[in-house]
mmCIF file of C-alpha atoms in Angstrom:
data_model
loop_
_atom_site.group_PDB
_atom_site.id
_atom_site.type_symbol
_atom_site.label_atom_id
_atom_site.label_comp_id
_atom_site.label_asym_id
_atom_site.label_seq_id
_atom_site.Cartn_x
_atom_site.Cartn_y
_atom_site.Cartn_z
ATOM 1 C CA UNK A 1 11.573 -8.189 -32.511
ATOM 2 C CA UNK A 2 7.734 -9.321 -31.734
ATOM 3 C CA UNK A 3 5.786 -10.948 -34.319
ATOM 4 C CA UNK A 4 2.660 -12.180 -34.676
ATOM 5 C CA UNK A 5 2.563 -15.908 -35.467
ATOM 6 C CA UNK A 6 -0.003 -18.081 -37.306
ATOM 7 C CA UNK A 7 -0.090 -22.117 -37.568
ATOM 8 C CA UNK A 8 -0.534 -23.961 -39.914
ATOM 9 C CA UNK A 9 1.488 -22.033 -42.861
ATOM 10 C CA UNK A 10 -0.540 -24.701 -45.296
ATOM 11 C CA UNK A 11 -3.652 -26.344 -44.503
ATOM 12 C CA UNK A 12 -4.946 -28.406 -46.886
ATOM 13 C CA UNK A 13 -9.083 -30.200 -46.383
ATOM 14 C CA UNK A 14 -11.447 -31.133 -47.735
ATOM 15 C CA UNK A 15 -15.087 -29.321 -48.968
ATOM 16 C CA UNK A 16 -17.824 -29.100 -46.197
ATOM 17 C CA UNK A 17 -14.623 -29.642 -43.232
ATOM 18 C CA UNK A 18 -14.015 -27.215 -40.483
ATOM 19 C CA UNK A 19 -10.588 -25.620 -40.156
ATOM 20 C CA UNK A 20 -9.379 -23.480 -37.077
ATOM 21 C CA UNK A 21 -6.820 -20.935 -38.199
ATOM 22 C CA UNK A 22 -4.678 -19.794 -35.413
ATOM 23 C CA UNK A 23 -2.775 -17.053 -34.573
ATOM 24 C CA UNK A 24 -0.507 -15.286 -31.778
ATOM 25 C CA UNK A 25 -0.515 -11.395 -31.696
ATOM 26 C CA UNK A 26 2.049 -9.842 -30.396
ATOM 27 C CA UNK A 27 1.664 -9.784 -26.580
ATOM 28 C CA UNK A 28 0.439 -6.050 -25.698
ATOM 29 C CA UNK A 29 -1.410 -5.380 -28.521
ATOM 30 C CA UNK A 30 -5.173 -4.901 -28.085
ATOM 31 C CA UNK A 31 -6.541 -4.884 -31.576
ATOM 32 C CA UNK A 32 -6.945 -7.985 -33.806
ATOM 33 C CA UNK A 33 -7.804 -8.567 -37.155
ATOM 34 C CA UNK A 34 -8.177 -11.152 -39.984
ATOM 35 C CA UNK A 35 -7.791 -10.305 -43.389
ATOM 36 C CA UNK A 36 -7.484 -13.170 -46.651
ATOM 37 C CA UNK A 37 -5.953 -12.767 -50.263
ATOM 38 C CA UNK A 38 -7.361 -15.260 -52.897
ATOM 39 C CA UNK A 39 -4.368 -15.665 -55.263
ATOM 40 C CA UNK A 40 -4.194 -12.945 -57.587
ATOM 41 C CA UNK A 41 -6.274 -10.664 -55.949
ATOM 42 C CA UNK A 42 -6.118 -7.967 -53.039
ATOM 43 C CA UNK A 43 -6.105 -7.916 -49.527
ATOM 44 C CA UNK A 44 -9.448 -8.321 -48.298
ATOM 45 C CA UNK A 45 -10.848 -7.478 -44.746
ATOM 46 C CA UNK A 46 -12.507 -9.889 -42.722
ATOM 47 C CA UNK A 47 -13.269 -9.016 -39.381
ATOM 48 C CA UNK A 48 -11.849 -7.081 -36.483
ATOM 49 C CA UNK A 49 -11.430 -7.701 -32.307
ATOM 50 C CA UNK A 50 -10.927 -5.732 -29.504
ATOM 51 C CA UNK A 51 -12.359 -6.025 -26.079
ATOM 52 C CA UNK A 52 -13.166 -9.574 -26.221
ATOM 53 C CA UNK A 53 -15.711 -8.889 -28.981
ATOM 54 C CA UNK A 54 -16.182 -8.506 -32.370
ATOM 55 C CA UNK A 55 -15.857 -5.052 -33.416
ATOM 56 C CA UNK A 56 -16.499 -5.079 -37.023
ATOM 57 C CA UNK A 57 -17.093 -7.511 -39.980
ATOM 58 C CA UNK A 58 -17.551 -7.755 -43.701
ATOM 59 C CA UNK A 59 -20.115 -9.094 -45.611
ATOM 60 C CA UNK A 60 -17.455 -11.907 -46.574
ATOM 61 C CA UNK A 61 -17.445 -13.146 -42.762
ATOM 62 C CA UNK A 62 -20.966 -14.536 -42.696
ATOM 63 C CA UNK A 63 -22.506 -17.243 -40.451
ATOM 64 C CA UNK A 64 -19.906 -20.017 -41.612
ATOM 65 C CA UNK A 65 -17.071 -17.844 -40.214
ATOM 66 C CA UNK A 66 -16.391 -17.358 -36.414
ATOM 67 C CA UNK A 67 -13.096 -16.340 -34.211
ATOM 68 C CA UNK A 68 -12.305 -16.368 -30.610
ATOM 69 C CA UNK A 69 -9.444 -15.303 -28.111
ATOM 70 C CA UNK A 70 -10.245 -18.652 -25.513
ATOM 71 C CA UNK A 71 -7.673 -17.810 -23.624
ATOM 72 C CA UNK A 72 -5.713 -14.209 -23.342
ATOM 73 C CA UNK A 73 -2.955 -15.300 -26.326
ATOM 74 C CA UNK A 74 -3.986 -16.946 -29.224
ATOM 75 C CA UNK A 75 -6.928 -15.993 -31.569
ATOM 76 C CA UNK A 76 -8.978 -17.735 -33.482
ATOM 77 C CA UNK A 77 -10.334 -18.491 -36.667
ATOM 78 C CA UNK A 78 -13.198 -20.937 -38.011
ATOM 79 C CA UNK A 79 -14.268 -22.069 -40.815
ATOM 80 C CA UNK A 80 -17.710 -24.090 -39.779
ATOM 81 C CA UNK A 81 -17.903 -26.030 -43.955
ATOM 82 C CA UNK A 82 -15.618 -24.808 -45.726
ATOM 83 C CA UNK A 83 -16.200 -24.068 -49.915
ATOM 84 C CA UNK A 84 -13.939 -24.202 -52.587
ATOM 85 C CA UNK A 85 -13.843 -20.511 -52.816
ATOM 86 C CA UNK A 86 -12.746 -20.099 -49.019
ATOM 87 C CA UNK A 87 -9.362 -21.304 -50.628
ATOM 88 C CA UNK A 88 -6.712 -18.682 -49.866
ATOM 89 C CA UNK A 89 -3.831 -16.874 -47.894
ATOM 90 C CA UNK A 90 -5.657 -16.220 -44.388
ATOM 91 C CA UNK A 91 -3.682 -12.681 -42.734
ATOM 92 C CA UNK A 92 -3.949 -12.268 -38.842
ATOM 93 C CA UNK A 93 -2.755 -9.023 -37.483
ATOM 94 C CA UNK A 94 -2.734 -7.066 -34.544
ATOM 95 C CA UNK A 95 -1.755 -3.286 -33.073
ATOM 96 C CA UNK A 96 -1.354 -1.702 -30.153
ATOM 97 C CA UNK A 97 -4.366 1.185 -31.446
ATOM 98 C CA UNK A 98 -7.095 1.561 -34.006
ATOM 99 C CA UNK A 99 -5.813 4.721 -35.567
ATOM 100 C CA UNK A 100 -2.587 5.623 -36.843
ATOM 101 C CA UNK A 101 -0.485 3.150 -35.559
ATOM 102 C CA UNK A 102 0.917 0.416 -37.322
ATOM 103 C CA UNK A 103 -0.901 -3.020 -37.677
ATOM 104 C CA UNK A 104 1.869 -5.995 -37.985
ATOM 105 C CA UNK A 105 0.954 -9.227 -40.120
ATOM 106 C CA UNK A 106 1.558 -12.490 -39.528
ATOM 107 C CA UNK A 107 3.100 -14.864 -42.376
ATOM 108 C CA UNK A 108 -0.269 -16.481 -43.218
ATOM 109 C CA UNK A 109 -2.115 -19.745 -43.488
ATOM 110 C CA UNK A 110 -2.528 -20.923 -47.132
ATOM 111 C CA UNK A 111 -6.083 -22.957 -47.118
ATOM 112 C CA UNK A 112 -6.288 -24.806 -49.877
ATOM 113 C CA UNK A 113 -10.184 -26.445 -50.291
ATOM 114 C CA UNK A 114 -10.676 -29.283 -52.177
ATOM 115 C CA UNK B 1 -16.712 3.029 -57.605
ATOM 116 C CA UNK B 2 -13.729 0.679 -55.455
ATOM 117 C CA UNK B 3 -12.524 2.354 -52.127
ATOM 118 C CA UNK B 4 -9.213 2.524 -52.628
ATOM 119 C CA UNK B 5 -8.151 2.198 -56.381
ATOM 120 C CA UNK B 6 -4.206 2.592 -57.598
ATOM 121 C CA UNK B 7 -2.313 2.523 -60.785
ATOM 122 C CA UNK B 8 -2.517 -0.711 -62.752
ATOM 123 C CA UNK B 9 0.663 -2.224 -63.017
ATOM 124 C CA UNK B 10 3.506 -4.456 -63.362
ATOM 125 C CA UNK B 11 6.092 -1.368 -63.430
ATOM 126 C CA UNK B 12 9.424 -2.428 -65.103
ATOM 127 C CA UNK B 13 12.149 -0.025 -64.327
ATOM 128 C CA UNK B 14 15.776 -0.246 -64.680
ATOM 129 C CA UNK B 15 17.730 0.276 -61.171
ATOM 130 C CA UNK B 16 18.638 3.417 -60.575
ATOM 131 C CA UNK B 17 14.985 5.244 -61.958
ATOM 132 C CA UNK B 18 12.412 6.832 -60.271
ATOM 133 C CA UNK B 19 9.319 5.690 -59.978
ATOM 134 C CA UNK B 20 5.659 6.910 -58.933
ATOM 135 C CA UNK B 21 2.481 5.416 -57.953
ATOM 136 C CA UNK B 22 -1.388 6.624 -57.680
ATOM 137 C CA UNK B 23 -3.122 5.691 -55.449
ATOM 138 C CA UNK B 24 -7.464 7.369 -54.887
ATOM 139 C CA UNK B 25 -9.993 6.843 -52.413
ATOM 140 C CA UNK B 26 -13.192 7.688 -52.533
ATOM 141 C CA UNK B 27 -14.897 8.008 -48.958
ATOM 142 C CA UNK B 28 -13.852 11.285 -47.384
ATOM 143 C CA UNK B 29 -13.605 10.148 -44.190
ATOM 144 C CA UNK B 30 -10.321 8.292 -44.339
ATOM 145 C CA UNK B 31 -8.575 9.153 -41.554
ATOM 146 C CA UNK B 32 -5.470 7.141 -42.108
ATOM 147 C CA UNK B 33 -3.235 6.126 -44.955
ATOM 148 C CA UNK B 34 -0.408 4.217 -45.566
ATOM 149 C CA UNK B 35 1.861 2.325 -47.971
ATOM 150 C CA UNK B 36 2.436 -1.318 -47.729
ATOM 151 C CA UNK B 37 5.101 -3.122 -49.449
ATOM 152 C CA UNK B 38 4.094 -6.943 -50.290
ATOM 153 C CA UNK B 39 6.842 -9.724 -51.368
ATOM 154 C CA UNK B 40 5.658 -12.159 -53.466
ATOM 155 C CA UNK B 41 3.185 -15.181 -51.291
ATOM 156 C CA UNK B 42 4.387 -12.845 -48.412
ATOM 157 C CA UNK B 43 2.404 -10.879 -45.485
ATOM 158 C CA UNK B 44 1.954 -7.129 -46.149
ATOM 159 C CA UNK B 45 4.295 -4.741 -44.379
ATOM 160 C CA UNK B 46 3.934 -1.518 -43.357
ATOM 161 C CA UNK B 47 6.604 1.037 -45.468
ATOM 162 C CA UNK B 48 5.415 3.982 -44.307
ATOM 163 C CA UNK B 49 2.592 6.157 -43.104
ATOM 164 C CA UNK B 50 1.262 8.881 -45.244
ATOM 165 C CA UNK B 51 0.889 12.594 -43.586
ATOM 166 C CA UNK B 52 -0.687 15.523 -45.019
ATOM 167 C CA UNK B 53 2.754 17.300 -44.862
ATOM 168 C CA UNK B 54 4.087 14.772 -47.130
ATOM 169 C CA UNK B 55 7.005 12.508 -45.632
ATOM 170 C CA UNK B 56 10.135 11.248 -47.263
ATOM 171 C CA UNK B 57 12.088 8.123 -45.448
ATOM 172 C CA UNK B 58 15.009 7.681 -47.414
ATOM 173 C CA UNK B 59 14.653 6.958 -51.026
ATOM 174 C CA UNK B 60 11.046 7.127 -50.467
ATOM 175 C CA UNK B 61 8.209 10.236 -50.303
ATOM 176 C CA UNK B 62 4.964 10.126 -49.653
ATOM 177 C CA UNK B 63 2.174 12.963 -50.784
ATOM 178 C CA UNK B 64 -1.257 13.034 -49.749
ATOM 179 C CA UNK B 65 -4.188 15.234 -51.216
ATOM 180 C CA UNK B 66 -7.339 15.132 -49.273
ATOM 181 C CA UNK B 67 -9.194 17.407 -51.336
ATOM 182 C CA UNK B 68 -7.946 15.431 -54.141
ATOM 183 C CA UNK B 69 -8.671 12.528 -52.148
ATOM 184 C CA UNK B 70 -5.219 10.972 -53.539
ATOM 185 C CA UNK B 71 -2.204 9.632 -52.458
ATOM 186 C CA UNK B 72 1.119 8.983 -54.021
ATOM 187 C CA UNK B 73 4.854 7.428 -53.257
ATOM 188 C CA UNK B 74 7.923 8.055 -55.088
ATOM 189 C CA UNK B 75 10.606 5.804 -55.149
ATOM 190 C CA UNK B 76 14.330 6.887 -56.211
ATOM 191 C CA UNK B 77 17.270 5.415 -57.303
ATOM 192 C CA UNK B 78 15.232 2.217 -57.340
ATOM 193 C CA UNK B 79 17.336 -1.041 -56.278
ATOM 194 C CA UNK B 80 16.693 -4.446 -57.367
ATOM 195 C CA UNK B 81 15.219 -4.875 -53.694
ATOM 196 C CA UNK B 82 12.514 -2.986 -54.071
ATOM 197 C CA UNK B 83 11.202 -5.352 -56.277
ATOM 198 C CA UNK B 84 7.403 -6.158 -55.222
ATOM 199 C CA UNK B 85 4.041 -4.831 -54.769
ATOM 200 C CA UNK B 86 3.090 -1.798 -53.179
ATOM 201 C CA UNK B 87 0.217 -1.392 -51.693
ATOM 202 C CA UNK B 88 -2.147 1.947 -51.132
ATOM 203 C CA UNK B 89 -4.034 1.572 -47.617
ATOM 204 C CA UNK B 90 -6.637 3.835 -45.958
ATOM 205 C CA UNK B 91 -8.699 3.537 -42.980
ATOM 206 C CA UNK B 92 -11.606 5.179 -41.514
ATOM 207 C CA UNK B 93 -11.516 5.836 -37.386
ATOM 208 C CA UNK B 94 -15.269 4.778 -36.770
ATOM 209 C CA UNK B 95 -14.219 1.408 -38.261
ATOM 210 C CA UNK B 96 -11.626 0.340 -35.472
ATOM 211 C CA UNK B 97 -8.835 0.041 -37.205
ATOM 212 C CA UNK B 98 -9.921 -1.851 -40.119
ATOM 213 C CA UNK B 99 -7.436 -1.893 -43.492
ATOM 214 C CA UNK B 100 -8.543 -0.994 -46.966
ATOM 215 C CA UNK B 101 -6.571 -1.956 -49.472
ATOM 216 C CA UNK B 102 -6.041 -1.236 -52.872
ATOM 217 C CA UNK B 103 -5.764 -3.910 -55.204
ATOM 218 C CA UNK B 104 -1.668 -3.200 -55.074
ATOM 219 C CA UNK B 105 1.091 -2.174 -58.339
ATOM 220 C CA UNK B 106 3.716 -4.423 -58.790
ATOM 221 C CA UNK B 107 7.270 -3.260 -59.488
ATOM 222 C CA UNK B 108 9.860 -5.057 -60.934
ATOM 223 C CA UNK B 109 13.517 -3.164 -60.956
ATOM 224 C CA UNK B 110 15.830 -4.746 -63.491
ATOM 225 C CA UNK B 111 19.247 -4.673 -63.488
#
């Protein structure tokens, strides 16, 4: 069955580092998100990606936050200085639409700050 | 007022009960809804889409109100594998696809 995959499960730095999340949709799916969960709490949206561009963001993914698809399978996500509060379990998913069709998670990166 | 808002748990049942959760959202525009189903440190999964009909897969039935603006899922004859947190998700189509979630109910079935 396809899956989307992320690397690292656990990445672990140090306050004011950058960190690249990565992640491999599943192969013909043309929308991409990235969501996080700080412990405890829900499922939080972070930004979305279709068409080579950004489609939508929240106010959580400011200027410190970027992602990119460099090369037609993986897709990105940075952290430019990472805070202690950026500490969490980073979600990528992807689908084949935007509307009523399934969106299927990857395992997650756990970024711990410190 | 949050977007999508459900019942606060943790939900101890005994295997073999039913079990219901609530689930509201307040923009009118949803388009889309669904319930997750999250394992503990694990990635959300997708248990079923919600239809205005109402749909049952299984030991599971979802209900959705739009006037209401509410959503439910009813679990029976729980099993000690459907231990975890369920999660209440809407989305609204000029926002490409993005997921709102609710802030989840965790259910623990005992033996």
């Amino acid at each position: 069955e396809p899956e989307v995959t992320q690397t690292p499960s656990h990445q672990v730095t140090q306050m004011g580092q950058e960190v690249i999340l990565r992640c491999v949709p599943i192969s013909n799916h043309l929308y991409f998100y990235w969501y996080r969960q700080i412990l405890g709490q829900k499922v939080e949206f972070l930004v979305s990606f279709y068409n080579n561009e950004i489609s939508e963001k929240s106010e959580i993914f400011d200027d410190q936050f970027s992602v990119e698809r460099p090369d037609g399978s993986n897709f990105t996500l940075k952290i430019r200085s990472t805070k202690l509060e950026d500490s969490a379990m980073y979600f990528c998913a992807s689908s084949v639409g935007a509307v009523n069709t399934e969106a299927f998670f990857g395992q997650g990166t756990r970024l711990t700050v410190v | 007022r949050k977007e999508v808002e459900q019942d606060p748990g943790p939900f101890n049942v005994p295997e073999g009960a039913t079990v219901a959760f609530n689930c509201t959202y307040s923009n009118s525009a949803s388009q889309s809804f669904f319930w997750y189903r999250q394992d503990c440190r694990k990635e959300p999964k997708l248990l079923m889409s919600v239809y205005s009909s109402g749909n049952e897969d299984g030991r599971f039935t979802a209900q959705l109100n739009r006037a209401s603006q509410y959503i439910s899922l009813l679990i029976r004859d729980s099993k000690l594998s459907d231990s975890a947190t369920y999660l209440c998700v809407v989305t609204q189509f000029y926002q490409g696809g993005k997921l709102i979630f609710g802030q989840g109910t965790e259910l623990s079935v005992k033996p």
